[in-house]
Coordinates of C-alpha atoms in Angstrom, one line a residue:
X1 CA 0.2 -0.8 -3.0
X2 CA 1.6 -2.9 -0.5
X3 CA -0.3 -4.6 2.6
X4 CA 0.9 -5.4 6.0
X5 CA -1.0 -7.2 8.6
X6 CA -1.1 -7.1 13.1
X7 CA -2.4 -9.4 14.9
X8 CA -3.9 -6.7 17.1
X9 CA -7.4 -6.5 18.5
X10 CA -9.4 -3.5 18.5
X11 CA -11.1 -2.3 21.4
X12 CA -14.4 -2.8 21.8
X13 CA -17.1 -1.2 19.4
X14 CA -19.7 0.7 20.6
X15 CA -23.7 1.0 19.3
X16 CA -22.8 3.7 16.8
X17 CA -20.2 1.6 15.3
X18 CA -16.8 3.8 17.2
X19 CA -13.9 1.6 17.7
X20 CA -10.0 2.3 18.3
X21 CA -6.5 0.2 17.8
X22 CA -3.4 -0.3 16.4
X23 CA -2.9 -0.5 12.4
X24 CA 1.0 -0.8 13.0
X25 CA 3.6 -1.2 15.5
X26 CA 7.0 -0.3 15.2
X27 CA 10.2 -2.7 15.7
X28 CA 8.5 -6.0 14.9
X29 CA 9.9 -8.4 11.9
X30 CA 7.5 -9.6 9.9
X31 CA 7.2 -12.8 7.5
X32 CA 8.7 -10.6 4.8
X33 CA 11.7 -9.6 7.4
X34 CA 10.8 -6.0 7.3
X35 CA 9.6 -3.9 10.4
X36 CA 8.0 -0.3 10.5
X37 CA 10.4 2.0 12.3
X38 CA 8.9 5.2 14.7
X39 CA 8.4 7.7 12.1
X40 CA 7.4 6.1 9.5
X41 CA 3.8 7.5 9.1
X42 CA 4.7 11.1 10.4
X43 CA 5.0 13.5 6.6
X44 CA 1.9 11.1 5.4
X45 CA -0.4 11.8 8.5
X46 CA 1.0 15.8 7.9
X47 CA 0.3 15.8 4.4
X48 CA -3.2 14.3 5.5
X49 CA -3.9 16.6 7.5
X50 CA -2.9 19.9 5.1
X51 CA -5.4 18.1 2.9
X52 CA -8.0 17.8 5.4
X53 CA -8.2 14.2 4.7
X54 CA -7.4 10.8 6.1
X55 CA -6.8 7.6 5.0
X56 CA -9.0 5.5 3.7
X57 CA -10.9 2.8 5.9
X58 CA -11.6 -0.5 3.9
X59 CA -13.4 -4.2 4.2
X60 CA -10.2 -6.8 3.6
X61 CA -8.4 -3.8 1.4
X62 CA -11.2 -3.9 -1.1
X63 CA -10.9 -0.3 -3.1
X64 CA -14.6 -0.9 -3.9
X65 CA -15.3 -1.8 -0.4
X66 CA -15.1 1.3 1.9
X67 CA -16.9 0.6 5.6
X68 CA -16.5 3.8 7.6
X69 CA -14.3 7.0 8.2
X70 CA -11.1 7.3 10.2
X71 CA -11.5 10.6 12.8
X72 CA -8.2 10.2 14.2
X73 CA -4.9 8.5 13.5
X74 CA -1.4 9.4 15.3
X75 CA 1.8 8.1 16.3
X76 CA 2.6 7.1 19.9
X77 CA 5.8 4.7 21.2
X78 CA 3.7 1.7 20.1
X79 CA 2.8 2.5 16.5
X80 CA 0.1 4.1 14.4
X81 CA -2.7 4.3 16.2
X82 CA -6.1 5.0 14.8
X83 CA -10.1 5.9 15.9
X84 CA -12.7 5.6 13.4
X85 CA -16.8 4.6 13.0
X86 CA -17.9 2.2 11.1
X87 CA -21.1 3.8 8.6
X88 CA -24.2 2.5 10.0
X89 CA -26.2 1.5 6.7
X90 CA -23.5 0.1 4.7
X91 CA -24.1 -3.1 4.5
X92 CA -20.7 -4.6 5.0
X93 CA -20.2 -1.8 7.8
X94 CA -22.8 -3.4 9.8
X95 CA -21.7 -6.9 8.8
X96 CA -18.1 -5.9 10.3
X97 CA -19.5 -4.4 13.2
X98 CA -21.8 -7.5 14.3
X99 CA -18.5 -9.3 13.5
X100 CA -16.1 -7.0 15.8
X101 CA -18.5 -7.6 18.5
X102 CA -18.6 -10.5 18.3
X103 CA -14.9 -10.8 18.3
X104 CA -15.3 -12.8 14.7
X105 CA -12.7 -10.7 13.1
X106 CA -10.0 -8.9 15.3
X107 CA -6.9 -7.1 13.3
X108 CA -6.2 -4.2 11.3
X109 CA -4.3 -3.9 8.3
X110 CA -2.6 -1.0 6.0
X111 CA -1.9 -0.4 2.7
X112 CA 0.7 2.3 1.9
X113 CA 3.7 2.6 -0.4
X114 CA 7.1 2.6 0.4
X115 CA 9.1 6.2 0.2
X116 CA 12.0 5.3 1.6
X117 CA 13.7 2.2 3.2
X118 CA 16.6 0.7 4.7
X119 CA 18.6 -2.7 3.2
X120 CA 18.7 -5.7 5.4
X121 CA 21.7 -5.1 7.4
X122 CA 23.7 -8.8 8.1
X123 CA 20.3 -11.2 10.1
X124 CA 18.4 -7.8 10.6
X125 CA 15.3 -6.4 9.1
X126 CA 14.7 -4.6 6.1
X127 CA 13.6 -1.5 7.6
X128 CA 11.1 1.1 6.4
X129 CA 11.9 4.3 7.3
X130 CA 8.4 6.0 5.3
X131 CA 5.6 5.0 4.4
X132 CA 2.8 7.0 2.2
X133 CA -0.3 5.5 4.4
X134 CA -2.9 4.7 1.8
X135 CA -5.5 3.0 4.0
X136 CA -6.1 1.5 7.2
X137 CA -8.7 -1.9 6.5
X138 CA -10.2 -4.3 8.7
X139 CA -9.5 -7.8 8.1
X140 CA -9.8 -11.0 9.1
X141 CA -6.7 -13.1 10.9
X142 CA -5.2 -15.7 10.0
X143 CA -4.4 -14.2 6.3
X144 CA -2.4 -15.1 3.8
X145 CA -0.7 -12.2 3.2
X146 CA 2.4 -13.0 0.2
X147 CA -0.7 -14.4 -1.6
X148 CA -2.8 -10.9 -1.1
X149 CA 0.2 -9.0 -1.5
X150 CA 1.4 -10.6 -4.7
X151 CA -2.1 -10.5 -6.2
X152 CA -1.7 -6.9 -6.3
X153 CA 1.2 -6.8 -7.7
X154 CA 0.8 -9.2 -10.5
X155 CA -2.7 -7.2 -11.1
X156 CA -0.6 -3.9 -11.6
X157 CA 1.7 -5.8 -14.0
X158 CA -0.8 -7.3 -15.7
X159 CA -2.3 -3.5 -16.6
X160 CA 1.5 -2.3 -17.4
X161 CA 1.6 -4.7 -19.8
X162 CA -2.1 -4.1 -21.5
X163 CA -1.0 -0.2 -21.7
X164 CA 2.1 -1.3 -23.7
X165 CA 0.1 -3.2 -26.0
X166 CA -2.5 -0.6 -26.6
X167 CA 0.6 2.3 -27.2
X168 CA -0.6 3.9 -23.4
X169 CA 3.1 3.3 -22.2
X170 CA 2.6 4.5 -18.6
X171 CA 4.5 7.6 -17.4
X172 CA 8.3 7.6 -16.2
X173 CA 6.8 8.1 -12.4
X174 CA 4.2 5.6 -13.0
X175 CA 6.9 3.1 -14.3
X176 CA 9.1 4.3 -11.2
X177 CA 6.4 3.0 -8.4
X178 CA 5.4 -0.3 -10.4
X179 CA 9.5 -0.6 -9.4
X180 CA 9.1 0.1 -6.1
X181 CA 6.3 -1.7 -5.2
X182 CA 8.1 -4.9 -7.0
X183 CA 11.0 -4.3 -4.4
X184 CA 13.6 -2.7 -6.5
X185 CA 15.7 0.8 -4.2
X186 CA 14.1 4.0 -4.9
X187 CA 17.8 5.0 -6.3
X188 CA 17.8 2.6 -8.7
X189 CA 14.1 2.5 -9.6
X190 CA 14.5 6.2 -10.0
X191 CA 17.5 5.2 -12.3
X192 CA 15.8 2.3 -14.7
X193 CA 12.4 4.7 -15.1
X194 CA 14.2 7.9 -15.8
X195 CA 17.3 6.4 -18.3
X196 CA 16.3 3.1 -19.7
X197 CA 12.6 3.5 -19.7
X198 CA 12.4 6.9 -20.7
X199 CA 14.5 6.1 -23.9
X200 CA 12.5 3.2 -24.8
X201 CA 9.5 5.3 -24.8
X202 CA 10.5 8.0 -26.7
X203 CA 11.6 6.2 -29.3
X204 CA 8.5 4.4 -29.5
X205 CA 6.8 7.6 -29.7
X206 CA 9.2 9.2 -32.6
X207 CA 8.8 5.9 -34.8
X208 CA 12.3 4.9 -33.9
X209 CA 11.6 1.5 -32.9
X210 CA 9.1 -1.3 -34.3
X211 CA 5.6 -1.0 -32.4
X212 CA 6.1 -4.6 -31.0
X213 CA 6.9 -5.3 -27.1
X214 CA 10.0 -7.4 -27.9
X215 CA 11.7 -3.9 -29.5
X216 CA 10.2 -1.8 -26.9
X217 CA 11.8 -4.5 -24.1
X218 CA 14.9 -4.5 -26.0
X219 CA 15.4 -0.7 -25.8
X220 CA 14.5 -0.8 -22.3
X221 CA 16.7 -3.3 -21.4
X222 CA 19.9 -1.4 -23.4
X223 CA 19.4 2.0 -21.7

């Protein structure tokens, strides 16, 4: 999961803990030269609301840390824009509403994964076109979001790695979004997972190979 911060402030919270702002806006270049174009959020919200869900609503992106409910979240020119309540009675709920208030803490955040994107065309942006919206978190600004951003992803590579070791080789999609999330085009993700890591794990599997990471790298690596 990637994370991506806006210096925006939400409006003002009232006594049950209902707030509203911006978790994105389109057309701006961020730190990591990328910028969320109109659109971007439009088959996630849809698929959200098939489900009769919405995204999650998190303290600082902690999974372990959910705060309150998101009970609406659209598009408009600006960006994705999003009303929720903060649960009075959760404990960090009513810290981050005292905070809000207090204008302590002003931004929101999200945490999605990347569907599909556009290169960097000459000084431009890298541009993402659409975006599976995970969760929409309140944080606090300034952050320091490459550190945040590549915590996450060294975690994830960190449990790749264990699973190898323990003969739990993740899946071939699995392997394909550990990809993505590193940076690597969804065409060629797509193309790595499904030919060179697909190989290596079957013959893992069939006793082909020795059960040690250096022969299960080296088949990877020869496709």
């Amino acid at each position: 999961m990637k994370t991506k911060d806006f210096s925006l402030k939400i409006k003002e919270v009232s006594e049950d803990g209902t707030f509203e702002g911006y978790g994105s806006v389109f057309g701006v270049r961020d730190s990591y030269n990328e910028s969320v174009e109109p659109g971007a959020f439009v088959a996630s919200l849809v698929k959200h609301k098939r489900e009769g869900t919405f995204p999650l609503m998190l303290w600082q992106h902690d999974p372990w840390s959910p705060i309150g409910v998101w009970e609406d979240m659209a598009e408009d020119k600006k960006g994705l824009w999003g009303k929720g309540r903060l649960l009075s009675g959760v404990q960090k709920a009513d810290e981050a509403r005292i905070l809000l208030k207090a204008g302590a803490i002003q931004g929101l955040s999200i945490g999605y994964r990347e569907v599909d994107t556009m290169p960097a065309e000459g000084s431009g942006p890298r541009k993402l076109i659409e975006l599976d919206l995970l969760e929409v978190s309140i944080v606090s600004f300034p952050a320091n979001r490459r550190a945040r951003v590549e915590s996450v992803k060294s975690e994830r590579m960190e449990e790749f790695a264990r699973r190898l070791r323990d003969g739990e080789p993740p899946t071939i999609k699995e392997f394909e979004d550990i990809l993505r999330d590193a940076g690597v085009p969804k065409a060629m993700a797509v193309q790595i997972a499904s030919v060179g890591y697909a190989k290596a794990i079957r013959s893992e599997s069939e006793g082909e190979k020795a059960n040690d990471s250096t022969a299960f790298m080296q088949a990877l690596l020869r496709g």
